[in-house]
mmCIF file of C-alpha atoms and ligand atoms in Angstrom:
data_model
loop_
_atom_site.group_PDB
_atom_site.id
_atom_site.type_symbol
_atom_site.label_atom_id
_atom_site.label_comp_id
_atom_site.label_asym_id
_atom_site.label_seq_id
_atom_site.Cartn_x
_atom_site.Cartn_y
_atom_site.Cartn_z
ATOM 1 C CA MET A 1 -30.484 26.540 -4.355
ATOM 2 C CA ASN A 2 -27.647 28.915 -4.554
ATOM 3 C CA VAL A 3 -25.266 31.419 -2.470
ATOM 4 C CA ARG A 4 -27.211 33.605 0.136
ATOM 5 C CA ALA A 5 -27.248 37.163 -0.964
ATOM 6 C CA ALA A 6 -25.931 38.429 2.164
ATOM 7 C CA ASP A 7 -22.954 36.250 1.719
ATOM 8 C CA PHE A 8 -21.778 38.088 -1.495
ATOM 9 C CA THR A 9 -21.270 41.125 0.561
ATOM 10 C CA LYS A 10 -19.866 39.194 3.735
ATOM 11 C CA VAL A 11 -16.967 37.276 1.878
ATOM 12 C CA VAL A 12 -15.595 40.769 0.445
ATOM 13 C CA HIS A 13 -15.447 42.586 3.840
ATOM 14 C CA ALA A 14 -14.891 39.546 6.404
ATOM 15 C CA GLY A 15 -11.899 39.988 8.811
ATOM 16 C CA VAL A 16 -10.640 43.131 6.760
ATOM 17 C CA GLU A 17 -10.367 46.610 8.397
ATOM 18 C CA ALA A 18 -8.498 49.280 6.799
ATOM 19 C CA ASP A 19 -4.772 49.644 8.271
ATOM 20 C CA PRO A 20 -5.308 52.046 11.144
ATOM 21 C CA ARG A 21 -1.648 53.437 10.757
ATOM 22 C CA THR A 22 -1.919 53.975 6.650
ATOM 23 C CA GLY A 23 -5.333 53.547 5.730
ATOM 24 C CA ALA A 24 -4.508 50.662 3.472
ATOM 25 C CA ILE A 25 -7.673 49.123 2.305
ATOM 26 C CA MET A 26 -5.854 45.624 2.042
ATOM 27 C CA THR A 27 -4.532 43.865 5.033
ATOM 28 C CA PRO A 28 -0.575 44.442 4.911
ATOM 29 C CA ILE A 29 1.663 41.371 5.088
ATOM 30 C CA PHE A 30 3.231 41.396 8.510
ATOM 31 C CA GLN A 31 6.369 39.499 7.189
ATOM 32 C CA THR A 32 8.110 39.317 10.842
ATOM 33 C CA SER A 33 8.930 36.831 13.295
ATOM 34 C CA THR A 34 9.009 39.003 16.346
ATOM 35 C CA TYR A 35 7.742 42.406 17.656
ATOM 36 C CA VAL A 36 9.656 44.957 19.713
ATOM 37 C CA GLN A 37 8.689 45.320 23.218
ATOM 38 C CA SER A 38 8.809 48.519 25.453
ATOM 39 C CA ALA A 39 9.565 46.712 28.725
ATOM 40 C CA PRO A 40 9.804 42.707 29.293
ATOM 41 C CA ASN A 41 6.455 41.547 28.216
ATOM 42 C CA GLU A 42 5.098 44.948 27.571
ATOM 43 C CA HIS A 43 3.787 45.118 23.797
ATOM 44 C CA LYS A 44 1.070 46.079 21.455
ATOM 45 C CA GLY A 45 -0.618 42.307 21.599
ATOM 46 C CA TRP A 46 2.092 40.588 19.651
ATOM 47 C CA ASP A 47 5.018 39.047 20.769
ATOM 48 C CA TYR A 48 5.951 36.133 18.435
ATOM 49 C CA SER A 49 4.702 35.247 15.230
ATOM 50 C CA ARG A 50 3.798 31.380 15.981
ATOM 51 C CA ALA A 51 1.649 32.837 18.592
ATOM 52 C CA GLY A 52 -0.055 35.510 16.794
ATOM 53 C CA ASN A 53 0.448 37.765 13.677
ATOM 54 C CA PRO A 54 -1.866 40.552 12.313
ATOM 55 C CA THR A 55 -2.273 39.188 9.001
ATOM 56 C CA ARG A 56 -3.136 35.678 10.279
ATOM 57 C CA ASP A 57 -5.351 37.380 12.869
ATOM 58 C CA ALA A 58 -7.430 39.213 10.180
ATOM 59 C CA LEU A 59 -7.627 35.752 8.345
ATOM 60 C CA GLU A 60 -8.864 33.998 11.628
ATOM 61 C CA VAL A 61 -11.649 36.724 11.720
ATOM 62 C CA ALA A 62 -12.703 36.074 8.368
ATOM 63 C CA PHE A 63 -12.803 32.272 8.879
ATOM 64 C CA ALA A 64 -14.966 32.629 11.785
ATOM 65 C CA ALA A 65 -17.239 34.899 9.579
ATOM 66 C CA LEU A 66 -17.711 32.501 6.919
ATOM 67 C CA GLU A 67 -18.914 29.807 9.172
ATOM 68 C CA GLY A 68 -21.179 32.301 11.446
ATOM 69 C CA ALA A 69 -19.076 31.022 14.340
ATOM 70 C CA ARG A 70 -17.295 33.046 17.146
ATOM 71 C CA HIS A 71 -14.050 31.931 16.395
ATOM 72 C CA GLY A 72 -11.596 30.921 13.655
ATOM 73 C CA LEU A 73 -8.164 29.414 13.824
ATOM 74 C CA ALA A 74 -5.620 28.971 10.710
ATOM 75 C CA PHE A 75 -3.174 26.298 9.998
ATOM 76 C CA SER A 76 -0.843 25.447 7.596
ATOM 77 C CA SER A 77 -2.703 22.459 5.969
ATOM 78 C CA GLY A 78 -5.924 20.998 6.437
ATOM 79 C CA LEU A 79 -4.585 17.984 7.883
ATOM 80 C CA ALA A 80 -2.422 20.160 10.506
ATOM 81 C CA ALA A 81 -5.945 21.512 11.065
ATOM 82 C CA GLU A 82 -7.396 18.173 11.674
ATOM 83 C CA GLN A 83 -4.420 16.882 13.881
ATOM 84 C CA ALA A 84 -4.971 19.948 16.212
ATOM 85 C CA ILE A 85 -8.593 18.913 16.604
ATOM 86 C CA ILE A 86 -7.500 15.290 17.361
ATOM 87 C CA GLN A 87 -4.517 16.561 19.825
ATOM 88 C CA ILE A 88 -7.414 17.802 22.432
ATOM 89 C CA LEU A 89 -8.290 14.126 23.018
ATOM 90 C CA ASN A 90 -6.667 11.911 25.576
ATOM 91 C CA PRO A 91 -5.271 8.370 25.387
ATOM 92 C CA GLY A 92 -7.844 5.877 25.362
ATOM 93 C CA ASP A 93 -10.588 8.042 23.739
ATOM 94 C CA HIS A 94 -12.414 6.499 20.749
ATOM 95 C CA VAL A 95 -13.627 8.269 17.561
ATOM 96 C CA LEU A 96 -16.430 7.420 15.281
ATOM 97 C CA VAL A 97 -15.416 8.509 11.608
ATOM 98 C CA CYS A 98 -17.558 8.205 8.775
ATOM 99 C CA ASP A 99 -16.076 5.468 6.386
ATOM 100 C CA ASP A 100 -15.804 7.433 3.227
ATOM 101 C CA VAL A 101 -13.361 10.215 4.294
ATOM 102 C CA TYR A 102 -10.598 11.997 2.533
ATOM 103 C CA GLY A 103 -7.561 9.413 2.133
ATOM 104 C CA GLY A 104 -5.413 11.544 4.047
ATOM 105 C CA THR A 105 -7.720 12.025 6.864
ATOM 106 C CA GLY A 106 -8.142 8.217 7.326
ATOM 107 C CA ARG A 107 -4.031 7.793 7.164
ATOM 108 C CA LEU A 108 -3.532 10.426 9.834
ATOM 109 C CA PHE A 109 -5.970 8.599 12.234
ATOM 110 C CA ARG A 110 -4.840 5.081 11.372
ATOM 111 C CA ARG A 111 -0.991 5.391 10.921
ATOM 112 C CA LEU A 112 -0.440 8.363 13.059
ATOM 113 C CA PHE A 113 -2.869 8.564 15.856
ATOM 114 C CA ALA A 114 -3.649 4.979 16.503
ATOM 115 C CA LYS A 115 -0.227 4.302 17.966
ATOM 116 C CA TYR A 116 -1.015 7.114 20.898
ATOM 117 C CA ASN A 117 -3.512 4.878 22.128
ATOM 118 C CA LEU A 118 -6.637 6.394 20.279
ATOM 119 C CA SER A 119 -9.083 4.504 18.547
ATOM 120 C CA PHE A 120 -10.919 5.031 15.103
ATOM 121 C CA GLU A 121 -13.733 3.427 14.182
ATOM 122 C CA PHE A 122 -14.790 3.874 10.335
ATOM 123 C CA ILE A 123 -18.722 3.418 9.906
ATOM 124 C CA ASP A 124 -21.334 4.377 7.048
ATOM 125 C CA MET A 125 -22.951 7.252 8.597
ATOM 126 C CA THR A 126 -25.877 7.154 6.475
ATOM 127 C CA ASP A 127 -27.039 4.515 8.477
ATOM 128 C CA LEU A 128 -28.012 6.016 11.737
ATOM 129 C CA VAL A 129 -28.915 3.055 13.764
ATOM 130 C CA LYS A 130 -25.309 1.633 13.217
ATOM 131 C CA LEU A 131 -23.839 5.051 14.239
ATOM 132 C CA GLU A 132 -25.858 5.058 17.468
ATOM 133 C CA ALA A 133 -24.924 1.375 18.122
ATOM 134 C CA ALA A 134 -21.429 2.146 17.803
ATOM 135 C CA LEU A 135 -21.418 4.795 20.442
ATOM 136 C CA ARG A 136 -19.373 3.543 23.701
ATOM 137 C CA PRO A 137 -18.615 5.225 26.905
ATOM 138 C CA GLU A 138 -15.375 6.401 25.645
ATOM 139 C CA THR A 139 -16.677 7.710 22.279
ATOM 140 C CA LYS A 140 -15.490 11.447 22.518
ATOM 141 C CA MET A 141 -15.637 12.347 19.001
ATOM 142 C CA ILE A 142 -17.799 11.880 15.888
ATOM 143 C CA TRP A 143 -16.001 12.953 12.747
ATOM 144 C CA VAL A 144 -18.385 13.524 9.652
ATOM 145 C CA GLU A 145 -17.071 14.737 6.121
ATOM 146 C CA THR A 146 -20.328 15.652 3.981
ATOM 147 C CA PRO A 147 -20.460 15.353 0.956
ATOM 148 C CA THR A 148 -17.960 12.556 1.147
ATOM 149 C CA ASN A 149 -14.922 12.144 -0.948
ATOM 150 C CA PRO A 150 -14.972 10.696 -3.574
ATOM 151 C CA LEU A 151 -18.362 9.034 -3.738
ATOM 152 C CA LEU A 152 -20.437 12.228 -2.522
ATOM 153 C CA LYS A 153 -22.524 10.483 -0.127
ATOM 154 C CA VAL A 154 -24.534 13.044 2.000
ATOM 155 C CA ILE A 155 -24.640 12.433 5.985
ATOM 156 C CA ASP A 156 -27.493 14.055 7.964
ATOM 157 C CA ILE A 157 -25.466 16.458 10.184
ATOM 158 C CA GLU A 158 -28.656 17.252 12.167
ATOM 159 C CA ALA A 159 -29.306 13.796 12.925
ATOM 160 C CA VAL A 160 -25.754 12.872 13.811
ATOM 161 C CA SER A 161 -25.584 15.922 16.253
ATOM 162 C CA ARG A 162 -28.460 14.624 18.192
ATOM 163 C CA ILE A 163 -26.558 11.079 18.633
ATOM 164 C CA ALA A 164 -23.415 12.936 19.378
ATOM 165 C CA ARG A 165 -25.313 14.989 22.121
ATOM 166 C CA ARG A 166 -26.742 11.886 23.729
ATOM 167 C CA GLY A 167 -23.204 10.317 23.840
ATOM 168 C CA LYS A 168 -21.752 13.578 25.097
ATOM 169 C CA ALA A 169 -19.200 13.381 21.837
ATOM 170 C CA LEU A 170 -17.981 16.559 20.155
ATOM 171 C CA LEU A 171 -19.079 16.552 16.582
ATOM 172 C CA VAL A 172 -16.729 17.532 13.965
ATOM 173 C CA VAL A 173 -17.715 18.387 10.331
ATOM 174 C CA ASP A 174 -15.367 18.512 7.515
ATOM 175 C CA ASN A 175 -17.181 21.101 5.240
ATOM 176 C CA THR A 176 -14.371 21.459 2.785
ATOM 177 C CA PHE A 177 -16.339 19.892 -0.100
ATOM 178 C CA ALA A 178 -19.414 21.966 0.392
ATOM 179 C CA SER A 179 -17.377 25.423 1.243
ATOM 180 C CA PRO A 180 -18.799 27.620 3.968
ATOM 181 C CA LEU A 181 -21.400 29.110 1.330
ATOM 182 C CA PHE A 182 -23.373 26.064 0.590
ATOM 183 C CA GLN A 183 -23.390 24.173 3.940
ATOM 184 C CA SER A 184 -23.282 25.765 7.562
ATOM 185 C CA PRO A 185 -22.893 22.720 9.830
ATOM 186 C CA PHE A 186 -23.211 24.977 12.976
ATOM 187 C CA GLU A 187 -26.844 25.303 12.170
ATOM 188 C CA TRP A 188 -27.396 21.636 12.353
ATOM 189 C CA GLY A 189 -25.645 21.433 15.492
ATOM 190 C CA ALA A 190 -21.678 20.580 14.882
ATOM 191 C CA ASP A 191 -19.303 21.586 17.683
ATOM 192 C CA ILE A 192 -16.192 22.173 15.224
ATOM 193 C CA VAL A 193 -16.126 22.926 11.650
ATOM 194 C CA VAL A 194 -12.859 21.990 9.804
ATOM 195 C CA HIS A 195 -11.752 22.930 6.231
ATOM 196 C CA SER A 196 -9.202 22.095 3.876
ATOM 197 C CA THR A 197 -8.435 25.991 2.594
ATOM 198 C CA THR A 198 -6.103 24.420 -0.226
ATOM 199 C CA LYS A 199 -9.520 23.708 -2.012
ATOM 200 C CA TYR A 200 -12.571 25.940 -2.500
ATOM 201 C CA ILE A 201 -11.711 28.763 0.098
ATOM 202 C CA GLY A 202 -7.938 29.106 -1.572
ATOM 203 C CA GLY A 203 -9.482 28.253 -4.742
ATOM 204 C CA HIS A 204 -6.699 29.057 -7.142
ATOM 205 C CA SER A 205 -4.318 25.792 -6.534
ATOM 206 C CA ASP A 206 -1.732 27.953 -5.130
ATOM 207 C CA ILE A 207 -1.771 27.412 -1.251
ATOM 208 C CA ILE A 208 -1.821 24.620 1.005
ATOM 209 C CA GLY A 209 -3.918 25.746 4.331
ATOM 210 C CA GLY A 210 -6.387 24.498 7.007
ATOM 211 C CA ALA A 211 -8.989 26.281 9.059
ATOM 212 C CA VAL A 212 -11.082 25.234 12.340
ATOM 213 C CA MET A 213 -14.090 27.288 13.339
ATOM 214 C CA VAL A 214 -15.849 26.743 16.726
ATOM 215 C CA ASN A 215 -18.514 28.584 18.870
ATOM 216 C CA ASP A 216 -17.488 27.406 22.411
ATOM 217 C CA ASP A 217 -14.943 29.575 24.082
ATOM 218 C CA ALA A 218 -13.417 26.637 26.204
ATOM 219 C CA LEU A 219 -13.026 24.724 23.084
ATOM 220 C CA HIS A 220 -11.205 27.446 21.346
ATOM 221 C CA GLU A 221 -8.857 27.980 24.170
ATOM 222 C CA GLN A 222 -7.968 24.094 23.546
ATOM 223 C CA ILE A 223 -7.520 24.170 20.061
ATOM 224 C CA LYS A 224 -5.620 27.407 20.271
ATOM 225 C CA PHE A 225 -3.119 26.020 22.640
ATOM 226 C CA VAL A 226 -2.516 23.217 20.213
ATOM 227 C CA GLN A 227 -1.721 25.428 17.600
ATOM 228 C CA PHE A 228 0.594 27.779 19.562
ATOM 229 C CA ALA A 229 2.314 24.829 21.277
ATOM 230 C CA GLY A 230 2.384 22.687 18.278
ATOM 231 C CA GLY A 231 3.111 25.598 15.790
ATOM 232 C CA ALA A 232 1.424 24.284 12.511
ATOM 233 C CA VAL A 233 0.495 27.898 11.466
ATOM 234 C CA PRO A 234 0.419 29.688 8.037
ATOM 235 C CA GLY A 235 2.860 32.066 7.281
ATOM 236 C CA PRO A 236 1.783 35.727 6.748
ATOM 237 C CA PHE A 237 2.111 35.444 2.879
ATOM 238 C CA GLU A 238 -0.461 32.555 2.543
ATOM 239 C CA ALA A 239 -2.633 34.316 5.125
ATOM 240 C CA PHE A 240 -2.653 37.364 2.619
ATOM 241 C CA LEU A 241 -3.515 35.100 -0.156
ATOM 242 C CA LEU A 242 -6.317 33.430 1.568
ATOM 243 C CA LEU A 243 -7.743 36.815 2.586
ATOM 244 C CA ARG A 244 -7.640 37.818 -1.312
ATOM 245 C CA SER A 245 -9.233 34.415 -2.184
ATOM 246 C CA ILE A 246 -12.097 34.662 0.358
ATOM 247 C CA LYS A 247 -13.271 38.004 -1.555
ATOM 248 C CA THR A 248 -14.364 35.869 -4.666
ATOM 249 C CA LEU A 249 -15.443 32.741 -2.666
ATOM 250 C CA ALA A 250 -19.341 33.771 -3.577
ATOM 251 C CA VAL A 251 -19.135 34.268 -7.442
ATOM 252 C CA ARG A 252 -16.482 31.174 -7.899
ATOM 253 C CA MET A 253 -19.083 29.118 -5.646
ATOM 254 C CA GLU A 254 -21.875 29.865 -7.994
ATOM 255 C CA LYS A 255 -20.114 29.007 -11.107
ATOM 256 C CA HIS A 256 -18.443 25.924 -9.662
ATOM 257 C CA ALA A 257 -22.090 24.665 -8.630
ATOM 258 C CA ALA A 258 -23.648 25.539 -12.057
ATOM 259 C CA ASN A 259 -21.003 23.874 -13.719
ATOM 260 C CA GLY A 260 -21.063 20.664 -11.544
ATOM 261 C CA MET A 261 -24.927 20.516 -12.227
ATOM 262 C CA GLU A 262 -24.463 20.787 -15.952
ATOM 263 C CA VAL A 263 -21.545 18.156 -16.056
ATOM 264 C CA ALA A 264 -23.436 15.602 -14.065
ATOM 265 C CA HIS A 265 -26.559 16.104 -16.201
ATOM 266 C CA TYR A 266 -24.480 15.590 -19.311
ATOM 267 C CA LEU A 267 -22.579 12.510 -17.789
ATOM 268 C CA LYS A 268 -26.013 10.776 -16.647
ATOM 269 C CA THR A 269 -27.064 10.631 -20.301
ATOM 270 C CA HIS A 270 -23.712 9.189 -21.864
ATOM 271 C CA PRO A 271 -24.073 5.628 -23.116
ATOM 272 C CA LYS A 272 -20.194 4.847 -21.832
ATOM 273 C CA VAL A 273 -21.119 6.315 -18.179
ATOM 274 C CA ALA A 274 -22.342 3.819 -16.144
ATOM 275 C CA GLN A 275 -23.015 5.718 -12.928
ATOM 276 C CA VAL A 276 -23.232 9.415 -11.728
ATOM 277 C CA PHE A 277 -22.486 10.679 -7.920
ATOM 278 C CA PHE A 278 -23.662 14.051 -7.694
ATOM 279 C CA PRO A 279 -25.990 15.099 -4.697
ATOM 280 C CA GLY A 280 -27.761 17.502 -6.878
ATOM 281 C CA LEU A 281 -29.328 14.743 -8.926
ATOM 282 C CA PRO A 282 -33.104 13.528 -7.877
ATOM 283 C CA GLU A 283 -31.945 9.816 -8.023
ATOM 284 C CA HIS A 284 -28.967 10.305 -5.349
ATOM 285 C CA PRO A 285 -29.858 8.271 -2.575
ATOM 286 C CA GLN A 286 -29.546 11.209 -0.098
ATOM 287 C CA TYR A 287 -31.009 14.000 -2.391
ATOM 288 C CA ALA A 288 -33.618 15.041 0.252
ATOM 289 C CA ILE A 289 -31.143 15.367 2.678
ATOM 290 C CA ALA A 290 -28.781 17.254 0.394
ATOM 291 C CA LYS A 291 -31.456 19.763 -0.685
ATOM 292 C CA ARG A 292 -32.579 20.353 3.362
ATOM 293 C CA GLN A 293 -28.931 20.775 4.523
ATOM 294 C CA MET A 294 -27.157 22.457 1.357
ATOM 295 C CA ARG A 295 -27.766 25.504 -0.557
ATOM 296 C CA GLY A 296 -25.810 24.452 -3.346
ATOM 297 C CA PHE A 297 -24.245 21.221 -4.648
ATOM 298 C CA SER A 298 -20.423 22.374 -5.646
ATOM 299 C CA GLY A 299 -18.397 21.186 -8.579
ATOM 300 C CA MET A 300 -17.558 17.758 -7.529
ATOM 301 C CA VAL A 301 -18.819 15.165 -9.630
ATOM 302 C CA SER A 302 -17.799 11.275 -9.823
ATOM 303 C CA PHE A 303 -18.508 8.550 -12.054
ATOM 304 C CA ASN A 304 -17.983 5.096 -13.090
ATOM 305 C CA LEU A 305 -17.041 4.618 -16.468
ATOM 306 C CA LYS A 306 -17.928 1.438 -18.362
ATOM 307 C CA GLY A 307 -15.393 -0.658 -20.130
ATOM 308 C CA ASN A 308 -11.870 -1.431 -18.269
ATOM 309 C CA TYR A 309 -9.021 0.390 -16.737
ATOM 310 C CA ASP A 310 -7.204 0.977 -20.218
ATOM 311 C CA ASP A 311 -10.545 2.782 -21.253
ATOM 312 C CA VAL A 312 -10.360 5.046 -18.069
ATOM 313 C CA VAL A 313 -6.495 5.737 -18.942
ATOM 314 C CA ARG A 314 -7.414 6.728 -22.361
ATOM 315 C CA PHE A 315 -10.067 8.922 -21.286
ATOM 316 C CA LEU A 316 -8.039 10.704 -18.652
ATOM 317 C CA GLN A 317 -5.282 11.158 -21.347
ATOM 318 C CA LYS A 318 -7.616 12.689 -24.019
ATOM 319 C CA LEU A 319 -9.031 15.451 -21.593
ATOM 320 C CA GLU A 320 -7.600 18.818 -22.484
ATOM 321 C CA VAL A 321 -9.570 21.224 -20.196
ATOM 322 C CA PHE A 322 -9.561 19.077 -17.399
ATOM 323 C CA SER A 323 -6.131 18.318 -15.962
ATOM 324 C CA LEU A 324 -4.905 15.167 -14.395
ATOM 325 C CA ALA A 325 -4.221 16.351 -10.913
ATOM 326 C CA GLU A 326 -4.708 15.601 -7.298
ATOM 327 C CA SER A 327 -6.809 18.287 -5.203
ATOM 328 C CA LEU A 328 -9.794 20.141 -6.274
ATOM 329 C CA GLY A 329 -11.866 23.324 -5.704
ATOM 330 C CA GLY A 330 -9.674 25.345 -7.866
ATOM 331 C CA VAL A 331 -10.628 27.766 -10.558
ATOM 332 C CA GLU A 332 -9.277 25.292 -13.323
ATOM 333 C CA SER A 333 -11.233 21.952 -13.902
ATOM 334 C CA LEU A 334 -9.066 18.946 -12.572
ATOM 335 C CA VAL A 335 -9.862 15.265 -13.176
ATOM 336 C CA ASN A 336 -8.545 12.333 -10.535
ATOM 337 C CA HIS A 337 -8.432 8.651 -10.407
ATOM 338 C CA PRO A 338 -9.230 7.991 -6.788
ATOM 339 C CA GLU A 339 -8.226 4.243 -6.554
ATOM 340 C CA LYS A 340 -4.588 5.251 -8.005
ATOM 341 C CA MET A 341 -4.524 8.848 -6.581
ATOM 342 C CA THR A 342 -5.996 10.318 -3.679
ATOM 343 C CA HIS A 343 -7.406 7.164 -2.382
ATOM 344 C CA ALA A 344 -4.425 4.868 -2.843
ATOM 345 C CA SER A 345 -3.590 5.039 0.960
ATOM 346 C CA VAL A 346 -7.078 3.594 1.946
ATOM 347 C CA PRO A 347 -6.577 -0.152 2.533
ATOM 348 C CA GLU A 348 -7.874 -2.061 -0.533
ATOM 349 C CA GLU A 349 -10.520 -4.152 1.318
ATOM 350 C CA MET A 350 -12.042 -0.786 2.527
ATOM 351 C CA ARG A 351 -11.837 0.627 -1.188
ATOM 352 C CA ARG A 352 -13.567 -2.284 -2.508
ATOM 353 C CA HIS A 353 -16.265 -2.020 0.339
ATOM 354 C CA LEU A 354 -16.878 1.571 -0.258
ATOM 355 C CA GLY A 355 -17.058 1.130 -4.252
ATOM 356 C CA ILE A 356 -13.660 2.849 -5.157
ATOM 357 C CA GLY A 357 -12.449 0.784 -7.893
ATOM 358 C CA SER A 358 -10.611 0.974 -11.348
ATOM 359 C CA GLN A 359 -13.649 2.550 -13.468
ATOM 360 C CA LEU A 360 -14.068 5.700 -10.716
ATOM 361 C CA VAL A 361 -13.237 9.031 -12.055
ATOM 362 C CA ARG A 362 -13.572 12.052 -9.822
ATOM 363 C CA LEU A 363 -14.213 15.590 -11.455
ATOM 364 C CA SER A 364 -13.515 18.977 -9.949
ATOM 365 C CA CYS A 365 -15.480 21.363 -12.124
ATOM 366 C CA GLY A 366 -13.597 24.938 -12.424
ATOM 367 C CA ILE A 367 -15.017 28.138 -13.591
ATOM 368 C CA GLU A 368 -14.617 27.499 -17.226
ATOM 369 C CA SER A 369 -17.368 27.526 -19.481
ATOM 370 C CA ALA A 370 -19.785 24.718 -19.001
ATOM 371 C CA GLU A 371 -20.026 24.354 -22.844
ATOM 372 C CA ASP A 372 -16.315 23.879 -23.185
ATOM 373 C CA LEU A 373 -16.178 21.334 -20.138
ATOM 374 C CA ILE A 374 -18.730 19.341 -21.624
ATOM 375 C CA LYS A 375 -17.214 19.522 -25.097
ATOM 376 C CA ASP A 376 -13.936 18.075 -23.501
ATOM 377 C CA LEU A 377 -15.747 15.369 -21.747
ATOM 378 C CA LYS A 378 -17.792 14.393 -25.016
ATOM 379 C CA ARG A 379 -14.392 14.112 -26.841
ATOM 380 C CA ALA A 380 -12.468 12.365 -24.531
ATOM 381 C CA LEU A 381 -15.520 9.911 -24.162
ATOM 382 C CA ALA A 382 -15.786 9.489 -27.796
HETATM 383 C C1 LIG B 401 -7.546 17.844 0.961
HETATM 384 C C2 LIG B 401 -8.392 17.603 1.881
HETATM 385 C C3 LIG B 401 -8.076 17.653 3.323
HETATM 386 C C4 LIG B 401 -6.620 17.897 3.782
HETATM 387 O O1 LIG B 401 -6.037 18.955 3.338
HETATM 388 P P1 LIG B 401 -4.677 19.443 3.180
HETATM 389 O O2 LIG B 401 -4.908 21.048 3.078
HETATM 390 O O3 LIG B 401 -4.435 18.518 2.120
HETATM 391 O O4 LIG B 401 -4.026 19.131 4.204
HETATM 392 C C5 LIG B 401 -9.064 17.192 4.310
HETATM 393 N N1 LIG B 401 -10.286 17.041 4.216
HETATM 394 C C6 LIG B 401 -11.038 16.874 2.798
HETATM 395 C C7 LIG B 401 -12.160 16.820 2.567
HETATM 396 C C8 LIG B 401 -9.746 17.463 1.640
HETATM 397 O O5 LIG B 401 -10.335 17.506 0.604
#
């Protein structure tokens, strides 16, 4: 299980060409809103930076390369990317969404888009029989996040894609948790891949961003139109930072995955830990699917602590290497309390049904030494 050898080379060079005018090896930051024209509508391919910007163009080529797709599109946040995908739908359309999605995704669907007469049905997609039964003639999209957040369930993308084909629905996969280096949804039948580049792709906790990748030209045109007409684009500086981040994605992911594995194994043996959620543990209910579908398991590990909520707070406050903060996928390790933080917007009944309770803790293992991470957990659990 690991990053493919060729991906180490791909990430260093993806989207980047020496600047034709100067030879600069790094893509310049084209910090400009507009471009001088020689005659009305005669220009060098760029007329306004909402429509296109050379730094962003390089990033979009890099995004496509990361997922092995024909097209990439950059957005100002992961949720802006998701919004653009939903905006290709029409009123009356129905979307099946896996029940354990990122809290903000559920909020976007329930509170923003439901009022435009789009309906969203949240179901457990580890149950394929239930999924197939939930398809309706107006189901136009199936939305999968795998591994899920925060319980790290694994959904079989290939099996879901067969159901999507039968129902003539588009399959969208949020690939944020695995990163493009550990899971390639297009190889299993996805139509659209989305990432919050705020997480592993950005990797340094300094950018909010999103990416959409597609193979189909018509679908690309539709989403690109939303990007242009709606305007949720990243600025050239963010595009430059992401190009810089992508170069180290392979080395970072290897370390995140190694640390995640060590931390999961450590927690499993700790007497104060009730249950560990990590797709790389053989006792994980979808371990076989995870092993087939993923090339690594990333650095996300969730667990239930024994005791009560006060014990959890004490544990969170004793940690020193892990910082208590929202987000994930950065070089520094973070700890999160889903019930009170990232998943506070999920309806309480849904949280209870999913198993997101007061004792649940989610770790994002960074790229520090595994020994130091385990020492930190050991001290805080004592
Ligand atoms: C963070 C996250 C998002 C939303 O991305 P933003 O960049 O915060 O808008 C979507 N999906 C997943 C899985 C995430 O972790």
